[in-house]
Amino acid sequence: MEEVKKMKRVMFYGPKDIRVEESEIPKAKAGEVIIKNKVTLTCGTDVKTYMRGYRYEPPFPMGHEAAGIVYEVGEGVTTFKVGDRVVAHNSAPCNKCYYCKKGQHSMCVDLFQNQFTNGAYAQYQKIPARIVEQNMFHVPDNMNYKQAALLEPLSCAIYGVDETPFDIGDTVCINGCGPIGLMFVRMCYLRGARVIACDLSETRLEKARILGAAETVNVSETKDQVADVRKLTEDGRGVDAAIEAAGLPEVWNMALNMVRPGGFMLAFGGTKKDQTIAIDTYKMHYEQLTIKGVFHTTPKHVNAAFEMLKMNAISEKDFVQNEYQIEDIEKAILEHASGKVIKNAIIYND
């Protein structure tokens, strides 16, 4: 009888209830790849999931930012082989539904999100055929695993920036400087914006300045965040675009009130279900404001993110601070939540 090989993985059972469990190492079916993870990074979504749950019923696995080595390939896989250094994005659209045909791949009615089936907080992870075909990449020899694992959040930020209309020299305010917020800072700066960054954490604001923010506003030290941002624009007219990356309805409202007449607000941070904001219809109409929601990312922007990583547009040295073993996943997530670090890494021993 063939020996059953075991691995450790993290399962979510409910708010503040995550457990490291032993399970079988998955086997690759046709078109699939099994990755032996070298690193998994913590994420704001992991924090939200740990604190309040997610939109799927538990139990389910966790983690979606990982990179490693190909451990096994299924029948028909020709672009990857055992031993290859790889990174796989966490999702892939069907490319068949109405929304995919309209080019709105993040709205795919059959969007496969791998972290809720084969989570990346695990020693081994199964990559379904659809992701292998669309969103899996060979990691260059000069790129380390932590850098490669930044693929998913960077692709989300690039998608958001691509959907935000601003010209070179325009002023853009980023509200929330968690990992993706900081990637918004960097990508807007590289696209030619004058960036204002807002956050509660001075640690994160310092990082925002390193990544290109011209001005910062410490929300914990101001009585009126909107007024302080407007003061940093000519004649106090407001910013050309404001990006919400905190996932809080009150910040959505503030971001909308920061923009100038004719300006744009991107609602990127995901909120709790059934939350609403009130919109001043007079202001919305006569100032010709635009609000756009953006969720997740698309294969186009995943590919762009991988190219940006190869160009060292961002560096893991700016985003990943401490290393933990999988048994200490709760500590890693709580430290991430504290704002004292940008991200932590779960490292897997051979």
Coordinates of C-alpha atoms in Angstrom, one line a residue, residues 44-159:
G44 CA -5.2 42.5 4.8
T45 CA -7.8 40.0 3.6
D46 CA -6.4 37.4 5.9
V47 CA -6.7 39.9 8.8
K48 CA -10.3 40.7 7.9
T49 CA -11.1 37.0 7.6
Y50 CA -9.5 36.2 10.9
M51 CA -11.3 39.1 12.7
R52 CA -14.8 38.9 11.2
G53 CA -15.0 36.0 8.7
Y54 CA -15.4 36.2 4.9
R55 CA -18.3 35.8 2.5
Y56 CA -17.9 32.0 2.4
E57 CA -19.2 29.7 5.1
P58 CA -16.4 28.1 7.2
P59 CA -14.5 25.9 7.4
F60 CA -12.2 26.8 4.6
P61 CA -8.4 27.1 4.0
M62 CA -6.6 30.4 4.1
G63 CA -3.8 32.2 2.3
H64 CA -3.3 33.4 -1.3
E65 CA 0.2 35.0 -1.7
A66 CA 2.7 32.3 -2.1
A67 CA 5.6 31.1 -4.2
G68 CA 7.6 27.9 -4.3
I69 CA 8.8 24.9 -6.3
V70 CA 6.8 22.5 -8.6
Y71 CA 6.4 19.3 -6.7
E72 CA 4.2 17.4 -9.1
V73 CA 2.5 18.0 -12.5
G74 CA -0.6 16.4 -13.8
E75 CA -1.2 14.8 -17.2
G76 CA -1.0 17.3 -20.1
V77 CA 1.0 19.9 -18.3
T78 CA 3.9 20.9 -20.6
T79 CA 4.9 24.4 -19.6
F80 CA 6.0 23.5 -16.1
K81 CA 8.1 20.6 -14.7
V82 CA 9.1 19.3 -11.3
G83 CA 11.7 21.5 -9.7
D84 CA 10.7 24.7 -11.5
R85 CA 10.6 27.9 -9.4
V86 CA 7.0 29.3 -9.8
V87 CA 4.4 31.7 -8.5
A88 CA 0.7 31.2 -9.1
H89 CA -2.0 33.9 -8.8
N90 CA -5.0 32.9 -6.6
S91 CA -7.7 33.1 -9.3
A92 CA -8.7 32.7 -12.9
P93 CA -11.9 33.6 -14.8
C94 CA -13.8 31.2 -17.1
N95 CA -13.4 33.4 -20.2
K96 CA -16.8 32.1 -21.4
C97 CA -19.5 34.0 -19.4
Y98 CA -21.2 37.3 -20.3
Y99 CA -18.8 39.4 -18.2
C100 CA -15.6 37.7 -19.4
K101 CA -16.8 38.3 -23.0
K102 CA -17.3 42.0 -22.1
G103 CA -13.7 42.1 -20.8
Q104 CA -14.8 42.4 -17.1
H105 CA -12.9 39.4 -15.9
S106 CA -13.1 40.2 -12.2
M107 CA -16.9 40.0 -12.5
C108 CA -16.8 36.4 -13.9
V109 CA -19.7 34.4 -12.7
D110 CA -17.4 31.4 -12.4
L111 CA -14.3 33.2 -11.0
F112 CA -12.2 30.4 -9.4
Q113 CA -10.6 31.7 -6.2
N114 CA -8.1 29.1 -5.1
Q115 CA -7.5 30.2 -1.5
F116 CA -10.9 28.9 -0.5
T117 CA -10.3 25.5 -1.9
N118 CA -6.5 25.1 -1.8
G119 CA -5.2 27.7 0.6
A120 CA -1.7 29.0 0.4
Y121 CA -1.0 28.7 4.1
A122 CA 0.2 25.2 3.6
Q123 CA 3.4 23.3 2.9
Y124 CA 1.9 22.2 -0.4
Q125 CA -0.7 23.7 -2.6
K126 CA -2.8 22.5 -5.5
I127 CA -3.0 24.8 -8.5
P128 CA -6.1 24.1 -10.6
A129 CA -5.7 23.7 -14.4
R130 CA -7.4 27.1 -15.1
I131 CA -4.9 29.0 -13.0
V132 CA -2.0 27.0 -14.4
E133 CA -3.1 27.9 -18.0
Q134 CA -3.7 31.6 -17.3
N135 CA -2.0 32.9 -14.2
M136 CA 1.1 30.9 -13.3
F137 CA 4.6 32.1 -14.0
H138 CA 8.2 30.9 -14.0
V139 CA 10.2 32.8 -11.4
P140 CA 13.5 34.1 -12.8
D141 CA 16.7 33.1 -11.1
N142 CA 17.4 36.6 -9.9
M143 CA 14.0 37.0 -8.2
N144 CA 13.5 35.6 -4.6
Y145 CA 10.3 33.9 -3.4
K146 CA 9.2 36.8 -1.3
Q147 CA 9.3 39.1 -4.2
A148 CA 7.4 36.7 -6.4
A149 CA 4.7 36.2 -3.7
L150 CA 3.8 39.9 -4.0
L151 CA 2.2 39.1 -7.4
E152 CA -1.5 39.0 -6.2
P153 CA -1.7 42.3 -4.2
L154 CA 0.4 44.1 -6.8
S155 CA -2.0 42.9 -9.6
C156 CA -4.9 44.3 -7.6
A157 CA -3.3 47.7 -7.2
I158 CA -2.3 47.8 -10.9
Y159 CA -5.9 47.1 -11.8

